[in-house]
């Protein structure tokens, strides 16, 4: 008994490790599929336990002949056949399926009634959970599916040729993939519920890799940690640019310094001089931190870009 109890403790430990692994998964669709898989495993385990109890009841009083394992000549079969028969019977109690095995005495009949009553609740809850999970999967891409359906209808009603239709679909699929951007902190309202200490730690882990490339913010992070936390929490934000979108324009007041996380920016001055801003030299408009600045050129994205913006006034405060 002690060894069995220790095995149960090992199962609990394994469950904790599985939960830790699931928390590392970032894909929403993967999490939903894992939830469905967990429900399926739960149903299989429940049916396994019911099958074991069903077989134990049939094998309990070996002096009686009115037992299901005797009536259906299961006791003379091998172990795999006996287990699979009991499992098959168990599954039929939770679903509309049927099989040739049925109760032969009062104990088996009473157990069957209890399982059928429990099965109605478990099966209905299981079907409801699976339906809810599948609806969540559909809703992840509901807007895109609706737009694609309208596009197919529009092309069909206007008798667009199949070759042009295929080219349009390929072009739009590429455009949709390029227009994807990261989720930003200001879009997640639930993060406001975090305690300040945890919010500081989260902001530090997200923004420190980008801002740490600049000597000033490296100094703040190492020598002035409290000031660094304030900057990360109140003066820093994330920004996304699609292709050919402007970041700054000539004559505009410079109120932010920018760090390029991914992508490429093209900076053009009024004298037609152009230069590329890449992640190897990742910041621009540094002067806005130290003085009142007005942009002398235009910066626009030549690819999908992710940036971190630093509010100069909040840093100075």
GROMACS .gro file of C-alpha atoms in nm:
model
  317
    1UNK     CA    1   0.000   0.000   0.000
    2UNK     CA    2   0.283   0.236   0.081
    3UNK     CA    3   0.440   0.173  -0.261
    4UNK     CA    4   0.108   0.242  -0.432
    5UNK     CA    5   0.074   0.567  -0.237
    6UNK     CA    6   0.424   0.670  -0.343
    7UNK     CA    7   0.332   0.599  -0.705
    8UNK     CA    8   0.033   0.832  -0.671
    9UNK     CA    9   0.266   1.103  -0.540
   10UNK     CA   10   0.483   1.055  -0.849
   11UNK     CA   11   0.175   1.104  -1.067
   12UNK     CA   12   0.098   1.431  -0.888
   13UNK     CA   13   0.457   1.545  -0.946
   14UNK     CA   14   0.430   1.454  -1.314
   15UNK     CA   15   0.108   1.654  -1.337
   16UNK     CA   16   0.287   1.958  -1.197
   17UNK     CA   17   0.562   1.923  -1.457
   18UNK     CA   18   0.305   1.894  -1.735
   19UNK     CA   19   0.135   2.213  -1.615
   20UNK     CA   20   0.471   2.393  -1.611
   21UNK     CA   21   0.532   2.276  -1.968
   22UNK     CA   22   0.189   2.392  -2.084
   23UNK     CA   23   0.252   2.739  -1.936
   24UNK     CA   24   0.552   2.773  -2.170
   25UNK     CA   25   0.331   2.736  -2.479
   26UNK     CA   26   0.247   3.071  -2.639
   27UNK     CA   27   0.012   2.962  -2.919
   28UNK     CA   28  -0.356   3.002  -2.836
   29UNK     CA   29  -0.458   2.728  -3.081
   30UNK     CA   30  -0.206   2.488  -2.926
   31UNK     CA   31  -0.342   2.556  -2.578
   32UNK     CA   32  -0.698   2.482  -2.694
   33UNK     CA   33  -0.587   2.157  -2.860
   34UNK     CA   34  -0.400   2.057  -2.544
   35UNK     CA   35  -0.717   2.124  -2.344
   36UNK     CA   36  -0.911   1.891  -2.576
   37UNK     CA   37  -0.640   1.627  -2.540
   38UNK     CA   38  -0.655   1.653  -2.159
   39UNK     CA   39  -1.031   1.596  -2.167
   40UNK     CA   40  -0.987   1.289  -2.389
   41UNK     CA   41  -0.725   1.148  -2.152
   42UNK     CA   42  -0.958   1.211  -1.857
   43UNK     CA   43  -1.240   1.022  -2.029
   44UNK     CA   44  -1.007   0.730  -2.107
   45UNK     CA   45  -0.891   0.713  -1.743
   46UNK     CA   46  -1.250   0.720  -1.615
   47UNK     CA   47  -1.346   0.438  -1.852
   48UNK     CA   48  -1.040   0.241  -1.743
   49UNK     CA   49  -1.142   0.266  -1.376
   50UNK     CA   50  -1.504   0.174  -1.454
   51UNK     CA   51  -1.385  -0.124  -1.660
   52UNK     CA   52  -1.168  -0.247  -1.371
   53UNK     CA   53  -1.458  -0.219  -1.124
   54UNK     CA   54  -1.695  -0.390  -1.371
   55UNK     CA   55  -1.455  -0.680  -1.411
   56UNK     CA   56  -1.400  -0.701  -1.033
   57UNK     CA   57  -1.776  -0.724  -0.972
   58UNK     CA   58  -1.808  -0.998  -1.233
   59UNK     CA   59  -1.520  -1.191  -1.075
   60UNK     CA   60  -1.610  -1.125  -0.709
   61UNK     CA   61  -1.815  -1.433  -0.610
   62UNK     CA   62  -1.674  -1.721  -0.810
   63UNK     CA   63  -1.931  -1.967  -0.667
   64UNK     CA   64  -2.209  -1.795  -0.858
   65UNK     CA   65  -2.281  -1.880  -1.218
   66UNK     CA   66  -2.497  -1.575  -1.291
   67UNK     CA   67  -2.202  -1.352  -1.365
   68UNK     CA   68  -2.133  -1.171  -1.689
   69UNK     CA   69  -1.784  -1.313  -1.732
   70UNK     CA   70  -1.929  -1.666  -1.705
   71UNK     CA   71  -2.241  -1.605  -1.910
   72UNK     CA   72  -2.046  -1.465  -2.203
   73UNK     CA   73  -1.750  -1.704  -2.157
   74UNK     CA   74  -1.504  -1.420  -2.098
   75UNK     CA   75  -1.328  -1.599  -1.810
   76UNK     CA   76  -1.174  -1.853  -2.047
   77UNK     CA   77  -1.023  -1.586  -2.271
   78UNK     CA   78  -0.680  -1.427  -2.235
   79UNK     CA   79  -0.615  -1.116  -2.025
   80UNK     CA   80  -0.616  -0.875  -2.319
   81UNK     CA   81  -0.957  -0.997  -2.436
   82UNK     CA   82  -1.104  -0.972  -2.083
   83UNK     CA   83  -0.972  -0.617  -2.035
   84UNK     CA   84  -1.082  -0.497  -2.379
   85UNK     CA   85  -1.431  -0.644  -2.325
   86UNK     CA   86  -1.467  -0.467  -1.990
   87UNK     CA   87  -1.336  -0.143  -2.142
   88UNK     CA   88  -1.575  -0.178  -2.436
   89UNK     CA   89  -1.866  -0.220  -2.194
   90UNK     CA   90  -1.751   0.085  -1.996
   91UNK     CA   91  -1.735   0.306  -2.305
   92UNK     CA   92  -2.085   0.204  -2.414
   93UNK     CA   93  -2.224   0.332  -2.082
   94UNK     CA   94  -2.098   0.684  -2.161
   95UNK     CA   95  -2.206   0.690  -2.526
   96UNK     CA   96  -2.514   0.583  -2.729
   97UNK     CA   97  -2.325   0.270  -2.846
   98UNK     CA   98  -2.422  -0.086  -2.742
   99UNK     CA   99  -2.265  -0.432  -2.709
  100UNK     CA  100  -2.361  -0.794  -2.632
  101UNK     CA  101  -2.249  -0.787  -2.264
  102UNK     CA  102  -2.511  -0.692  -2.004
  103UNK     CA  103  -2.566  -0.748  -1.627
  104UNK     CA  104  -2.656  -1.096  -1.497
  105UNK     CA  105  -2.716  -1.040  -1.123
  106UNK     CA  106  -2.840  -0.773  -0.883
  107UNK     CA  107  -2.494  -0.631  -0.808
  108UNK     CA  108  -2.403  -0.593  -1.171
  109UNK     CA  109  -2.744  -0.442  -1.246
  110UNK     CA  110  -2.713  -0.186  -0.964
  111UNK     CA  111  -2.363  -0.089  -1.073
  112UNK     CA  112  -2.482  -0.047  -1.432
  113UNK     CA  113  -2.763   0.188  -1.321
  114UNK     CA  114  -2.518   0.401  -1.122
  115UNK     CA  115  -2.277   0.423  -1.415
  116UNK     CA  116  -2.553   0.517  -1.659
  117UNK     CA  117  -2.670   0.799  -1.431
  118UNK     CA  118  -2.313   0.923  -1.389
  119UNK     CA  119  -2.244   0.879  -1.759
  120UNK     CA  120  -2.528   1.112  -1.857
  121UNK     CA  121  -2.365   1.396  -1.663
  122UNK     CA  122  -2.007   1.319  -1.767
  123UNK     CA  123  -2.086   1.266  -2.135
  124UNK     CA  124  -2.298   1.581  -2.166
  125UNK     CA  125  -2.028   1.788  -1.991
  126UNK     CA  126  -1.762   1.637  -2.216
  127UNK     CA  127  -1.957   1.714  -2.535
  128UNK     CA  128  -2.022   2.070  -2.415
  129UNK     CA  129  -1.653   2.126  -2.337
  130UNK     CA  130  -1.542   1.988  -2.675
  131UNK     CA  131  -1.798   2.207  -2.856
  132UNK     CA  132  -1.682   2.514  -2.665
  133UNK     CA  133  -1.316   2.439  -2.748
  134UNK     CA  134  -1.393   2.395  -3.119
  135UNK     CA  135  -1.584   2.724  -3.121
  136UNK     CA  136  -1.281   2.895  -2.967
  137UNK     CA  137  -1.062   2.754  -3.245
  138UNK     CA  138  -1.301   2.888  -3.509
  139UNK     CA  139  -1.321   3.231  -3.343
  140UNK     CA  140  -0.942   3.272  -3.354
  141UNK     CA  141  -0.966   3.332  -3.731
  142UNK     CA  142  -1.332   3.433  -3.758
  143UNK     CA  143  -1.262   3.777  -3.909
  144UNK     CA  144  -1.020   3.637  -4.167
  145UNK     CA  145  -1.259   3.353  -4.258
  146UNK     CA  146  -1.544   3.599  -4.302
  147UNK     CA  147  -1.334   3.821  -4.529
  148UNK     CA  148  -1.219   3.525  -4.737
  149UNK     CA  149  -1.579   3.408  -4.775
  150UNK     CA  150  -1.688   3.755  -4.894
  151UNK     CA  151  -1.393   3.768  -5.133
  152UNK     CA  152  -1.481   3.430  -5.287
  153UNK     CA  153  -1.842   3.540  -5.326
  154UNK     CA  154  -1.739   3.872  -5.484
  155UNK     CA  155  -1.506   3.704  -5.734
  156UNK     CA  156  -1.763   3.438  -5.819
  157UNK     CA  157  -2.050   3.686  -5.871
  158UNK     CA  158  -1.831   3.900  -6.098
  159UNK     CA  159  -1.717   3.600  -6.306
  160UNK     CA  160  -1.347   3.652  -6.238
  161UNK     CA  161  -1.132   3.394  -6.417
  162UNK     CA  162  -0.979   3.111  -6.208
  163UNK     CA  163  -0.621   3.216  -6.289
  164UNK     CA  164  -0.677   3.572  -6.167
  165UNK     CA  165  -0.864   3.440  -5.861
  166UNK     CA  166  -0.567   3.223  -5.766
  167UNK     CA  167  -0.325   3.517  -5.806
  168UNK     CA  168  -0.547   3.737  -5.587
  169UNK     CA  169  -0.566   3.475  -5.313
  170UNK     CA  170  -0.188   3.422  -5.317
  171UNK     CA  171  -0.122   3.795  -5.301
  172UNK     CA  172  -0.367   3.851  -5.014
  173UNK     CA  173  -0.228   3.555  -4.818
  174UNK     CA  174   0.121   3.705  -4.841
  175UNK     CA  175  -0.012   4.048  -4.741
  176UNK     CA  176  -0.196   3.902  -4.440
  177UNK     CA  177   0.119   3.728  -4.324
  178UNK     CA  178   0.323   4.046  -4.359
  179UNK     CA  179   0.064   4.255  -4.173
  180UNK     CA  180   0.081   4.043  -3.860
  181UNK     CA  181   0.231   4.226  -3.567
  182UNK     CA  182   0.310   4.156  -3.207
  183UNK     CA  183   0.059   4.200  -2.927
  184UNK     CA  184   0.147   4.510  -2.727
  185UNK     CA  185   0.122   4.569  -2.355
  186UNK     CA  186  -0.141   4.845  -2.378
  187UNK     CA  187  -0.378   4.599  -2.551
  188UNK     CA  188  -0.387   4.361  -2.254
  189UNK     CA  189  -0.604   4.522  -1.988
  190UNK     CA  190  -0.565   4.231  -1.747
  191UNK     CA  191  -0.198   4.324  -1.693
  192UNK     CA  192  -0.321   4.619  -1.485
  193UNK     CA  193  -0.414   4.369  -1.214
  194UNK     CA  194  -0.051   4.270  -1.159
  195UNK     CA  195   0.128   4.404  -0.849
  196UNK     CA  196   0.384   4.676  -0.917
  197UNK     CA  197   0.680   4.454  -0.835
  198UNK     CA  198   0.574   4.196  -1.093
  199UNK     CA  199   0.495   4.465  -1.351
  200UNK     CA  200   0.844   4.612  -1.301
  201UNK     CA  201   0.999   4.270  -1.351
  202UNK     CA  202   0.793   4.208  -1.665
  203UNK     CA  203   0.878   4.548  -1.815
  204UNK     CA  204   1.245   4.500  -1.736
  205UNK     CA  205   1.256   4.162  -1.911
  206UNK     CA  206   1.074   4.292  -2.219
  207UNK     CA  207   1.247   4.628  -2.272
  208UNK     CA  208   1.597   4.579  -2.128
  209UNK     CA  209   1.733   4.385  -2.433
  210UNK     CA  210   1.643   4.674  -2.667
  211UNK     CA  211   1.729   4.972  -2.446
  212UNK     CA  212   2.039   4.800  -2.308
  213UNK     CA  213   2.217   4.860  -2.640
  214UNK     CA  214   2.239   5.231  -2.557
  215UNK     CA  215   2.510   5.340  -2.307
  216UNK     CA  216   2.279   5.572  -2.112
  217UNK     CA  217   2.017   5.306  -2.043
  218UNK     CA  218   2.289   5.048  -1.971
  219UNK     CA  219   2.425   5.285  -1.702
  220UNK     CA  220   2.075   5.338  -1.557
  221UNK     CA  221   2.011   4.965  -1.546
  222UNK     CA  222   2.336   4.885  -1.363
  223UNK     CA  223   2.380   5.190  -1.136
  224UNK     CA  224   2.030   5.335  -1.097
  225UNK     CA  225   1.794   5.035  -1.087
  226UNK     CA  226   1.505   5.229  -0.930
  227UNK     CA  227   1.518   5.495  -1.202
  228UNK     CA  228   1.550   5.225  -1.464
  229UNK     CA  229   1.232   5.056  -1.339
  230UNK     CA  230   1.044   5.388  -1.359
  231UNK     CA  231   1.159   5.439  -1.718
  232UNK     CA  232   1.058   5.087  -1.822
  233UNK     CA  233   0.718   5.118  -1.651
  234UNK     CA  234   0.610   5.471  -1.746
  235UNK     CA  235   0.819   5.602  -2.036
  236UNK     CA  236   0.848   5.304  -2.269
  237UNK     CA  237   0.593   5.164  -2.515
  238UNK     CA  238   0.585   4.925  -2.810
  239UNK     CA  239   0.504   5.028  -3.166
  240UNK     CA  240   0.448   4.841  -3.493
  241UNK     CA  241   0.485   4.962  -3.851
  242UNK     CA  242   0.359   4.798  -4.167
  243UNK     CA  243   0.552   4.830  -4.492
  244UNK     CA  244   0.593   5.192  -4.617
  245UNK     CA  245   0.445   5.345  -4.302
  246UNK     CA  246   0.607   5.667  -4.178
  247UNK     CA  247   0.753   5.688  -3.828
  248UNK     CA  248   0.869   6.052  -3.828
  249UNK     CA  249   0.825   6.338  -4.076
  250UNK     CA  250   1.013   6.659  -4.152
  251UNK     CA  251   0.918   6.953  -3.929
  252UNK     CA  252   0.748   6.738  -3.666
  253UNK     CA  253   0.848   6.793  -3.302
  254UNK     CA  254   1.065   6.511  -3.171
  255UNK     CA  255   0.920   6.383  -2.846
  256UNK     CA  256   1.031   6.018  -2.859
  257UNK     CA  257   1.349   5.820  -2.904
  258UNK     CA  258   1.306   5.495  -3.094
  259UNK     CA  259   1.477   5.156  -3.077
  260UNK     CA  260   1.437   4.921  -3.372
  261UNK     CA  261   1.370   4.563  -3.254
  262UNK     CA  262   1.310   4.404  -3.595
  263UNK     CA  263   1.278   4.514  -3.956
  264UNK     CA  264   1.442   4.797  -4.151
  265UNK     CA  265   1.373   5.173  -4.162
  266UNK     CA  266   1.480   5.411  -4.439
  267UNK     CA  267   1.570   5.764  -4.326
  268UNK     CA  268   1.555   6.041  -4.591
  269UNK     CA  269   1.662   6.402  -4.545
  270UNK     CA  270   1.540   6.699  -4.743
  271UNK     CA  271   1.873   6.708  -4.931
  272UNK     CA  272   1.784   6.364  -5.080
  273UNK     CA  273   2.039   6.185  -4.860
  274UNK     CA  274   1.912   5.840  -4.759
  275UNK     CA  275   2.037   5.592  -4.503
  276UNK     CA  276   1.908   5.263  -4.367
  277UNK     CA  277   1.841   5.203  -3.998
  278UNK     CA  278   1.879   4.838  -3.900
  279UNK     CA  279   1.905   4.640  -3.578
  280UNK     CA  280   2.286   4.671  -3.590
  281UNK     CA  281   2.249   5.047  -3.522
  282UNK     CA  282   1.910   5.022  -3.358
  283UNK     CA  283   1.821   5.367  -3.224
  284UNK     CA  284   1.725   5.700  -3.376
  285UNK     CA  285   1.612   6.048  -3.258
  286UNK     CA  286   1.845   6.027  -2.957
  287UNK     CA  287   1.863   6.409  -2.951
  288UNK     CA  288   1.502   6.426  -2.829
  289UNK     CA  289   1.623   6.303  -2.489
  290UNK     CA  290   1.859   6.596  -2.433
  291UNK     CA  291   1.707   6.900  -2.604
  292UNK     CA  292   1.403   7.040  -2.782
  293UNK     CA  293   1.416   6.872  -3.120
  294UNK     CA  294   1.252   6.906  -3.459
  295UNK     CA  295   1.287   6.634  -3.722
  296UNK     CA  296   1.496   6.721  -4.027
  297UNK     CA  297   1.396   6.418  -4.230
  298UNK     CA  298   1.149   6.135  -4.276
  299UNK     CA  299   1.181   5.776  -4.158
  300UNK     CA  300   0.957   5.507  -4.305
  301UNK     CA  301   0.956   5.130  -4.291
  302UNK     CA  302   1.082   4.922  -4.582
  303UNK     CA  303   0.961   4.604  -4.411
  304UNK     CA  304   0.743   4.500  -4.120
  305UNK     CA  305   0.896   4.675  -3.816
  306UNK     CA  306   0.871   4.642  -3.440
  307UNK     CA  307   1.000   4.930  -3.229
  308UNK     CA  308   1.027   5.045  -2.870
  309UNK     CA  309   0.954   5.415  -2.817
  310UNK     CA  310   1.088   5.614  -2.521
  311UNK     CA  311   0.894   5.924  -2.414
  312UNK     CA  312   1.160   6.194  -2.372
  313UNK     CA  313   0.954   6.413  -2.136
  314UNK     CA  314   0.885   6.125  -1.899
  315UNK     CA  315   1.253   6.029  -1.895
  316UNK     CA  316   1.350   6.386  -1.812
  317UNK     CA  317   1.094   6.397  -1.530
   0.00000   0.00000   0.00000
